[in-house]
PDB file of C-alpha atoms and ligand atoms in Angstrom:
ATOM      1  CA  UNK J   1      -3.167  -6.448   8.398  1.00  0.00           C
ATOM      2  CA  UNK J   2      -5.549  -3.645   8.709  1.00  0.00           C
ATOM      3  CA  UNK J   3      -5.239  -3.298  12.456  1.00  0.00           C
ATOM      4  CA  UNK J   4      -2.109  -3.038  12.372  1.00  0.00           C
ATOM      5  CA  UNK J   5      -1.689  -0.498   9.634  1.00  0.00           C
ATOM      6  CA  UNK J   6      -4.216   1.779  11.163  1.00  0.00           C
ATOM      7  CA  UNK J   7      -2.403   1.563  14.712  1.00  0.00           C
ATOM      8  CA  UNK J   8       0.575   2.525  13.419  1.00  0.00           C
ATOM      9  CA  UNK J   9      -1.003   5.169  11.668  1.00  0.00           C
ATOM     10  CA  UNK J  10      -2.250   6.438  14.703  1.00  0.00           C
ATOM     11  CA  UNK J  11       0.356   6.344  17.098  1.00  0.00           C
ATOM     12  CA  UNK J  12       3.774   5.615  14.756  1.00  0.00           C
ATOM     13  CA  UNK J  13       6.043   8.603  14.326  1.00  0.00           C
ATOM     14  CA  UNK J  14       8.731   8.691  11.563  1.00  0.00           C
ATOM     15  CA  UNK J  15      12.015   9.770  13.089  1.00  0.00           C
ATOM     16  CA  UNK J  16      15.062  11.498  11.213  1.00  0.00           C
ATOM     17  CA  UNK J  17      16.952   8.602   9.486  1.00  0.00           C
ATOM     18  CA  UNK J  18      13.643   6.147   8.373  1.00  0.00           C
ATOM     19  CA  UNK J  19      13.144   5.029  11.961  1.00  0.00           C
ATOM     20  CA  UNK J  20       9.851   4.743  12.882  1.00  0.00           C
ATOM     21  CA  UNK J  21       8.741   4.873  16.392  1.00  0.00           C
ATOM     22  CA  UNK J  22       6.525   2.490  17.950  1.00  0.00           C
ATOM     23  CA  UNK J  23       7.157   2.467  22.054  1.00  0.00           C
ATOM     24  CA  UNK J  24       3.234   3.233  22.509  1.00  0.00           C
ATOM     25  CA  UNK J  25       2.395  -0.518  21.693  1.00  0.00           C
ATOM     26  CA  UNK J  26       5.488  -2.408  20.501  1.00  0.00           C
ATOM     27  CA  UNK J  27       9.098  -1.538  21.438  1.00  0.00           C
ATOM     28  CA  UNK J  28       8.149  -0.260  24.935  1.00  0.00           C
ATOM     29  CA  UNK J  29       4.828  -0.235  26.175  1.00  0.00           C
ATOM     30  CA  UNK J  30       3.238  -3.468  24.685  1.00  0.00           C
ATOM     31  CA  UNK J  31      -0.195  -3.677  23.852  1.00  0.00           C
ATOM     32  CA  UNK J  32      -1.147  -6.639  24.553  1.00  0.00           C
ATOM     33  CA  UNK J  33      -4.466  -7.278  22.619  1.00  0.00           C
ATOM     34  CA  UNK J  34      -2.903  -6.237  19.651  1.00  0.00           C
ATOM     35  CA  UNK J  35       0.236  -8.746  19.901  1.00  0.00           C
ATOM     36  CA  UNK J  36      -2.590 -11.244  20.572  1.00  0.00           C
ATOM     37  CA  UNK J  37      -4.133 -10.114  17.062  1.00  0.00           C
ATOM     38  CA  UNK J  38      -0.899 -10.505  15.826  1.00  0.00           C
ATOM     39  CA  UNK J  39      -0.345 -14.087  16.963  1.00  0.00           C
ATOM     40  CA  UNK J  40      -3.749 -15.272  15.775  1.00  0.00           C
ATOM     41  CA  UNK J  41      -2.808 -14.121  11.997  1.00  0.00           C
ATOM     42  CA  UNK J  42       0.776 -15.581  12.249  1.00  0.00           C
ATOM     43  CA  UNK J  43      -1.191 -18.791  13.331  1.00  0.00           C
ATOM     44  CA  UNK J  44      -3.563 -18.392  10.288  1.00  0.00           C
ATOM     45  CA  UNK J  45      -0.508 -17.814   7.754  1.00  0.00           C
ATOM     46  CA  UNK J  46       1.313 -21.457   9.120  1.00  0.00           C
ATOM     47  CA  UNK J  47      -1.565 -23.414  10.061  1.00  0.00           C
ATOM     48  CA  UNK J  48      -0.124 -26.116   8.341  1.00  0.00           C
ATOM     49  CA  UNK J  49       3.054 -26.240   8.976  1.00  0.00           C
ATOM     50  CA  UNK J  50       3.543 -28.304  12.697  1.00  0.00           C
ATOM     51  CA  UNK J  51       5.572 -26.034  14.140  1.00  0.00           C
ATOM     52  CA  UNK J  52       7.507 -27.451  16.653  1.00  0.00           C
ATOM     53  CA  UNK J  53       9.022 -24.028  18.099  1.00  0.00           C
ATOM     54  CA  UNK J  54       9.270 -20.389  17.942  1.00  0.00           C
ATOM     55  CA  UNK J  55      12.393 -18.523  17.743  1.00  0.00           C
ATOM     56  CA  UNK J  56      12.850 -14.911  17.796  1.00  0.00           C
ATOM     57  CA  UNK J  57      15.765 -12.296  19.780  1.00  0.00           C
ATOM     58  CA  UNK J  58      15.422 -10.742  22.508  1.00  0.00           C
ATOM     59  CA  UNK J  59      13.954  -8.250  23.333  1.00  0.00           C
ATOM     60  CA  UNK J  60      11.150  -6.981  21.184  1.00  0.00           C
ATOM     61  CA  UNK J  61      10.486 -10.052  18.990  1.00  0.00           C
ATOM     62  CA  UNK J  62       9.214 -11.383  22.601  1.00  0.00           C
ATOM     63  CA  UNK J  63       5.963 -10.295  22.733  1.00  0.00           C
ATOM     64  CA  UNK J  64       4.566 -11.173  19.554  1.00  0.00           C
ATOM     65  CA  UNK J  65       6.657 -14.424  19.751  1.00  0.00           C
ATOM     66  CA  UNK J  66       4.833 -15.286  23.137  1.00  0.00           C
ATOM     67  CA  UNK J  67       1.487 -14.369  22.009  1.00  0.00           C
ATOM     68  CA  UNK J  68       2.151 -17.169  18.840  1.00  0.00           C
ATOM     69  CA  UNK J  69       3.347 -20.013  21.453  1.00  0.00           C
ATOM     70  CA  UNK J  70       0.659 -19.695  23.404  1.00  0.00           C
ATOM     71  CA  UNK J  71      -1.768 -19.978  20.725  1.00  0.00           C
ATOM     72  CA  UNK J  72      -0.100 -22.766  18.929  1.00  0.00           C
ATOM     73  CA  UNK J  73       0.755 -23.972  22.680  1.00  0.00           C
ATOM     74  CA  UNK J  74       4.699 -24.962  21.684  1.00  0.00           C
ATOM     75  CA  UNK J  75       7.907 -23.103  23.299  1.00  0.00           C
ATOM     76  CA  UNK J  76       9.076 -19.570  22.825  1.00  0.00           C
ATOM     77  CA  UNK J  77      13.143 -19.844  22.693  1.00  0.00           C
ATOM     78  CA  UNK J  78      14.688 -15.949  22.445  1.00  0.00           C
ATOM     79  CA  UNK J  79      18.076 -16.002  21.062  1.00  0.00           C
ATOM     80  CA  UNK J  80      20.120 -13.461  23.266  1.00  0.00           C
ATOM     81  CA  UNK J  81      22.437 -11.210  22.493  1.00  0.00           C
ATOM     82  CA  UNK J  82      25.105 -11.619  25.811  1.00  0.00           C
ATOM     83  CA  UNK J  83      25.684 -14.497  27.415  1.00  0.00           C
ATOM     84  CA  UNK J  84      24.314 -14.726  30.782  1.00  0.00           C
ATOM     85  CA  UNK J  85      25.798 -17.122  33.845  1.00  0.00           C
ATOM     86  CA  UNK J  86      23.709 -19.390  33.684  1.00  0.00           C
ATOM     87  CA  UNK J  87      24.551 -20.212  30.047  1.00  0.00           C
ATOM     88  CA  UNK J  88      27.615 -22.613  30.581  1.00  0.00           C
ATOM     89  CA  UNK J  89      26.163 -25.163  27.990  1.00  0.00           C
ATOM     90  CA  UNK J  90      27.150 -25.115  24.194  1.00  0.00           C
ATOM     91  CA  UNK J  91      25.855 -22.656  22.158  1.00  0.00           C
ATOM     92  CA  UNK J  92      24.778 -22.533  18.722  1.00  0.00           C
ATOM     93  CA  UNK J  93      25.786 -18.384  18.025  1.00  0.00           C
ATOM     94  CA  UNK J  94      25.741 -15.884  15.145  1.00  0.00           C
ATOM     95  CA  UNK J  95      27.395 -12.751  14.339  1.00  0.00           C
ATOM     96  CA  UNK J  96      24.517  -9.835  14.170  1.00  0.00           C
ATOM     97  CA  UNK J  97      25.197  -6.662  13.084  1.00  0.00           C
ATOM     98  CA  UNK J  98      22.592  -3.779  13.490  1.00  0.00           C
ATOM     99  CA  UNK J  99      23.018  -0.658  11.437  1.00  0.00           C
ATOM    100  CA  UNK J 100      20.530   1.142  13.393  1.00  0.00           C
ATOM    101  CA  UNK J 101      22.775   0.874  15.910  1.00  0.00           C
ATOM    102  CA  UNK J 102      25.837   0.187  14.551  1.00  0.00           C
ATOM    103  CA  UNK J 103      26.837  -2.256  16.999  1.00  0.00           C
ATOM    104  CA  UNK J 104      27.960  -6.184  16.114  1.00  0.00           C
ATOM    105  CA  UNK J 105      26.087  -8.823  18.721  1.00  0.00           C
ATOM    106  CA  UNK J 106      27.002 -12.642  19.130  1.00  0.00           C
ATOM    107  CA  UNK J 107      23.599 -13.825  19.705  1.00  0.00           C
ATOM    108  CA  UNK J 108      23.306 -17.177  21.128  1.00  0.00           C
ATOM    109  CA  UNK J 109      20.705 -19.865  21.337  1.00  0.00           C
ATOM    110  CA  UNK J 110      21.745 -23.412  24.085  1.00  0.00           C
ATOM    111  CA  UNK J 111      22.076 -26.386  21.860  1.00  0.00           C
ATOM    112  CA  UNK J 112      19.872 -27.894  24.246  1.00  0.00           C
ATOM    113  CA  UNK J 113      16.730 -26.104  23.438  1.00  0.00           C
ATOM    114  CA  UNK J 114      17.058 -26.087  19.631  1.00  0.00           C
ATOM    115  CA  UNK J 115      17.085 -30.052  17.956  1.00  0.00           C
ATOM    116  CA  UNK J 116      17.156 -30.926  14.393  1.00  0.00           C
ATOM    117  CA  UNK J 117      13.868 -32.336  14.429  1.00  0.00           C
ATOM    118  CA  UNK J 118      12.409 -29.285  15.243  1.00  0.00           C
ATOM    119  CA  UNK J 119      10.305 -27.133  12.613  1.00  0.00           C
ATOM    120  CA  UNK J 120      10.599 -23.242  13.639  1.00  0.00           C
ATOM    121  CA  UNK J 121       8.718 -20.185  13.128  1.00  0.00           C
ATOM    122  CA  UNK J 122      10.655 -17.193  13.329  1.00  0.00           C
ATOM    123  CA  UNK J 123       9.036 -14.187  14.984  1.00  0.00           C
ATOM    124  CA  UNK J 124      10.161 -10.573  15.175  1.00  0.00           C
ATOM    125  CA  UNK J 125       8.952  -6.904  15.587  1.00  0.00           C
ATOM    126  CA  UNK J 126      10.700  -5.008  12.614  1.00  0.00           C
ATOM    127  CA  UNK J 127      12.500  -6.589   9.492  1.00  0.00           C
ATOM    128  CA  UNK J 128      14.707  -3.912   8.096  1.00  0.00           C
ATOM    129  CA  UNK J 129      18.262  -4.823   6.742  1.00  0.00           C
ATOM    130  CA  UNK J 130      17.326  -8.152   7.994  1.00  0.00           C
ATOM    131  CA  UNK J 131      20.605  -8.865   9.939  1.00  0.00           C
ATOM    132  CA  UNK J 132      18.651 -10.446  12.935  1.00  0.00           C
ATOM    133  CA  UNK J 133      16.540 -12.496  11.645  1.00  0.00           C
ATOM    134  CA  UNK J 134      19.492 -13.535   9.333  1.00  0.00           C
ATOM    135  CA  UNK J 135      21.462 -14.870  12.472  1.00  0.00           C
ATOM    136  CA  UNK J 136      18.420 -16.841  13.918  1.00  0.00           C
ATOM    137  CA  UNK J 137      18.050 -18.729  10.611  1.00  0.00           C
ATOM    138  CA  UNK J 138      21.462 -19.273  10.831  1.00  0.00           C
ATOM    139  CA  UNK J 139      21.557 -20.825  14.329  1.00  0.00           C
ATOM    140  CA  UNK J 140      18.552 -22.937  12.658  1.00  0.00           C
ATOM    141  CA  UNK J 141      20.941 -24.340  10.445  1.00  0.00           C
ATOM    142  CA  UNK J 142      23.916 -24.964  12.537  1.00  0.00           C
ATOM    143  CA  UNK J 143      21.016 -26.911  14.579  1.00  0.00           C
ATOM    144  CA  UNK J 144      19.836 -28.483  11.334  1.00  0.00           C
ATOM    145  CA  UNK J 145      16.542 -27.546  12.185  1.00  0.00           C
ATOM    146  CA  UNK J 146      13.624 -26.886   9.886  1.00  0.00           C
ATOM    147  CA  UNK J 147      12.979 -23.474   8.715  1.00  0.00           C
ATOM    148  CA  UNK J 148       9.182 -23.013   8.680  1.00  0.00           C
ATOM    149  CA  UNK J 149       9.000 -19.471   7.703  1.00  0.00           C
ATOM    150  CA  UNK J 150       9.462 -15.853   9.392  1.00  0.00           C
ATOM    151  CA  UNK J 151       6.731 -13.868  10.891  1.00  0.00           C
ATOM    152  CA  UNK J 152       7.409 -10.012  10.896  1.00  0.00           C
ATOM    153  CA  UNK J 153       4.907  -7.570  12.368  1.00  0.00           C
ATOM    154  CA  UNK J 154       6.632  -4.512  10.538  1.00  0.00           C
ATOM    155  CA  UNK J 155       8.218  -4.869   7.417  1.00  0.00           C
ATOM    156  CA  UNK J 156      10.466  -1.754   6.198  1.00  0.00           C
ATOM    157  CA  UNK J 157      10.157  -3.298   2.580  1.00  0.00           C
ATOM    158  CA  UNK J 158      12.147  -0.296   1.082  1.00  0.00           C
ATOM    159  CA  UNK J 159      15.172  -1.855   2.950  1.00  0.00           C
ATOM    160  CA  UNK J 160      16.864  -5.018   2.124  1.00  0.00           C
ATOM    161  CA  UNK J 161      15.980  -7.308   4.489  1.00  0.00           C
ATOM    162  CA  UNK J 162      13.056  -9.249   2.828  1.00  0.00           C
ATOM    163  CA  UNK J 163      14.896  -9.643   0.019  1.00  0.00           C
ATOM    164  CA  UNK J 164      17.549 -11.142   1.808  1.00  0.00           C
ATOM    165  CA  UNK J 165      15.019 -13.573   2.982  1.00  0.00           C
ATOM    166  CA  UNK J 166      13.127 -14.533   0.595  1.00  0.00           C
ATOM    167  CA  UNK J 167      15.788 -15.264  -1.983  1.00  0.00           C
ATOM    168  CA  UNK J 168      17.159 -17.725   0.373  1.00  0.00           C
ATOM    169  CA  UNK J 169      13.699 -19.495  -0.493  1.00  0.00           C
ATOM    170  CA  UNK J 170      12.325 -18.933   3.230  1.00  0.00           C
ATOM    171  CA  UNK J 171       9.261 -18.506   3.640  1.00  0.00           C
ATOM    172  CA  UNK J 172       8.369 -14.528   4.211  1.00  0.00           C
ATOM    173  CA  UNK J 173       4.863 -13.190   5.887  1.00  0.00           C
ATOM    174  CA  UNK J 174       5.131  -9.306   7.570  1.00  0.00           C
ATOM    175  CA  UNK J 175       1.645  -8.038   8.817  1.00  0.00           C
ATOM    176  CA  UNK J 176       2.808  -4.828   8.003  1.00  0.00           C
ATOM    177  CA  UNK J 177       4.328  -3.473   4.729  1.00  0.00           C
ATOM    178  CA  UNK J 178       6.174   0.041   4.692  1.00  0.00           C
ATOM    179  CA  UNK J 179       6.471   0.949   1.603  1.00  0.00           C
ATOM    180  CA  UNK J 180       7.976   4.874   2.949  1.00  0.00           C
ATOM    181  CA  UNK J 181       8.318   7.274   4.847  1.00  0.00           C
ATOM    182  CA  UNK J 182       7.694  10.096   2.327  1.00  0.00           C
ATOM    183  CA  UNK J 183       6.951  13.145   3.660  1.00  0.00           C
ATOM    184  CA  UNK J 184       7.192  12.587   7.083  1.00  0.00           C
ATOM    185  CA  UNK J 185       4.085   9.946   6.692  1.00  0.00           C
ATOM    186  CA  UNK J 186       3.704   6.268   6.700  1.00  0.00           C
ATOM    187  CA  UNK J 187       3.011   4.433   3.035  1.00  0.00           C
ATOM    188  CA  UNK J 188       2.107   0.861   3.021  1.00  0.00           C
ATOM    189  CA  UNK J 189       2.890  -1.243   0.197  1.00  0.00           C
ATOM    190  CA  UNK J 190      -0.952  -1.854  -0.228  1.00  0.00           C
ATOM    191  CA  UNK J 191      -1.359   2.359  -0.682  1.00  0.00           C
ATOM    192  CA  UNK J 192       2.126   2.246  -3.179  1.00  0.00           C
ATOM    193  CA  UNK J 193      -0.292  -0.776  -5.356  1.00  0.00           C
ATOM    194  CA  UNK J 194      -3.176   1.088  -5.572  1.00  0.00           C
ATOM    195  CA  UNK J 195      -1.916   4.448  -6.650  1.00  0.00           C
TER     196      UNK J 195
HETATM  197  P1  G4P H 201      17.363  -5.744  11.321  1.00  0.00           P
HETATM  198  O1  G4P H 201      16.649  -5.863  12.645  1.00  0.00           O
HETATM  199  O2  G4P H 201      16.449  -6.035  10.187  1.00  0.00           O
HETATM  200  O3  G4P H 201      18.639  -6.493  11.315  1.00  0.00           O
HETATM  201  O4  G4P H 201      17.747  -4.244  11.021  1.00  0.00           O
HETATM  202  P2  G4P H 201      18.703  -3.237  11.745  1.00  0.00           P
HETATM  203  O5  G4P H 201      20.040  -3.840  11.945  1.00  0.00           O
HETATM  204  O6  G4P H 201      18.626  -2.008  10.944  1.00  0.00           O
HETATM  205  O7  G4P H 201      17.931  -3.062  13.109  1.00  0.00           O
HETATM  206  C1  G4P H 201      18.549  -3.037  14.354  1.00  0.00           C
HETATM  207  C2  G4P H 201      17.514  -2.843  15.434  1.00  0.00           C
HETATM  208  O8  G4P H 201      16.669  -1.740  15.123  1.00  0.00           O
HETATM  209  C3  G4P H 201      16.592  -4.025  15.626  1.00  0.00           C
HETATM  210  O9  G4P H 201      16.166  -4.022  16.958  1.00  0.00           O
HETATM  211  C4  G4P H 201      15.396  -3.648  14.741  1.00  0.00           C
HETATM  212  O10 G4P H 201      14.232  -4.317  15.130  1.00  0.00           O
HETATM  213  C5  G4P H 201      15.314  -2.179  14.986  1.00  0.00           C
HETATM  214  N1  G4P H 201      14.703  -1.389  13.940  1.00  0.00           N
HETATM  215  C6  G4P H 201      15.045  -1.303  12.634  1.00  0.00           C
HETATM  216  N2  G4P H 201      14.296  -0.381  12.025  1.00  0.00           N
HETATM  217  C7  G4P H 201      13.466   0.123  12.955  1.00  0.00           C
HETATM  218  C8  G4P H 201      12.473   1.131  12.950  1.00  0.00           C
HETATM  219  O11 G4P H 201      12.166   1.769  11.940  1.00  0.00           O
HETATM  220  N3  G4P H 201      11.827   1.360  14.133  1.00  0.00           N
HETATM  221  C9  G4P H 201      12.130   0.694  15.274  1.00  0.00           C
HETATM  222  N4  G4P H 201      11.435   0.994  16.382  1.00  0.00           N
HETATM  223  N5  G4P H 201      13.093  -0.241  15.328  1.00  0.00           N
HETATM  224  C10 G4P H 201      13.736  -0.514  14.183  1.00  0.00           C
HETATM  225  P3  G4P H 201      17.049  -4.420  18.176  1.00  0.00           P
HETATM  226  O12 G4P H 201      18.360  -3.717  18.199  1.00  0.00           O
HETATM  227  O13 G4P H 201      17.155  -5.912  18.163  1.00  0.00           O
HETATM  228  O14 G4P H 201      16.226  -3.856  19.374  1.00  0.00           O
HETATM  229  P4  G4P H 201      15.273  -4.507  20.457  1.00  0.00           P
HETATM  230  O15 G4P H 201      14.518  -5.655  19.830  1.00  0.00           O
HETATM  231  O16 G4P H 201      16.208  -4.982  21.541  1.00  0.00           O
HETATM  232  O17 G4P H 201      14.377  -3.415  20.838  1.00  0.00           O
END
């Protein structure tokens, strides 16, 4: 997605250790326009599909998560990574372990919101060894809900995450494809193609 692309472009910066840094419109300050653009393309991608509900993790995947319920006007369920008080009911959970930060969450979705004749859309900011968007299809399953697809906004496609994905046979659509960080700049996949 071109908007995208030229965004991050703009106002990315590659960080030691293939982190790129987005907190002028995604991971901090949210732009809100642009998670709106977002949403209307994820709607595009699965305007077929009846999607019933949109799951993503707290806390980034909210915002572009939001922007997609409200367009497709169905509810925005975050899975979170502690358990809060007022979570006393049963939980559907997963193990999630990030390497950027080298920490292992339970993340945890109430049975309540999440039925197995729902069909979800998974939403999050960054795919990149694909561990969190690994747990939410899990807690999918363990609900016996339908898997629609995933919607990334930034794909890290030199990492293994999509693969992961996608060779489950899930359905895979990032707005964004990095193809590299070479030389301190961003590469899409669409620059890698055309080379
Ligand atoms: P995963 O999300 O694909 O499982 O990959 P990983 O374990 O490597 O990522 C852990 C966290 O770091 C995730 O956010 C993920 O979105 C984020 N992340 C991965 N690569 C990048 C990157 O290049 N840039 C930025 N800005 N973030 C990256 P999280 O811990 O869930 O954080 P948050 O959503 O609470 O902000």
């Amino acid at each position: 997605m071109k908007l995208l692309e030229d965004r991050i472009r703009e106002d990315g910066l590659v960080l030691p250790g293939n982190v790129l840094k987005v907190n002028q419109f995604l991971n901090h300050q949210i732009d809100s326009e642009l998670m709106y653009a977002l949403a209307e393309e994820f709607v595009k991608l699965y305007k077929d599909e009846e999607i019933t509900k949109i799951l993503t993790i707290e806390a980034s995947g909210i915002a572009p998560a939001i922007m997609t319920g409200l367009l497709l006007r169905v509810p925005v369920l975050f899975a979170r990574k502690q358990k809060s008080s007022t979570m006393n009911e049963s939980l559907y959970t997963a193990e999630v372990y990030s390497y950027t930060k080298k920490v292992k969450n339970t993340v945890s979705v109430d049975e309540k919101f999440l039925k197995k004749e729902d069909r979800v859309l998974i939403i999050d900011d960054f795919l990149a060894n694909g561990q969190a968007v690994q747990g939410l299809i899990e807690i999918c399953h363990e609900a016996h809900a339908d898997i629609v697809g995933v919607g990334i906004a930034i794909e890290k496609s030199f990492q293994e995450g999509a693969e992961l994905i996608r060779n489950q046979g899930v359905r895979l659509e990032s707005l964004a494809r990095i193809s590299s960080f070479a030389d301190n700049k961003v590469h899409f996949v669409e620059d890698a193609d055309n080379e």
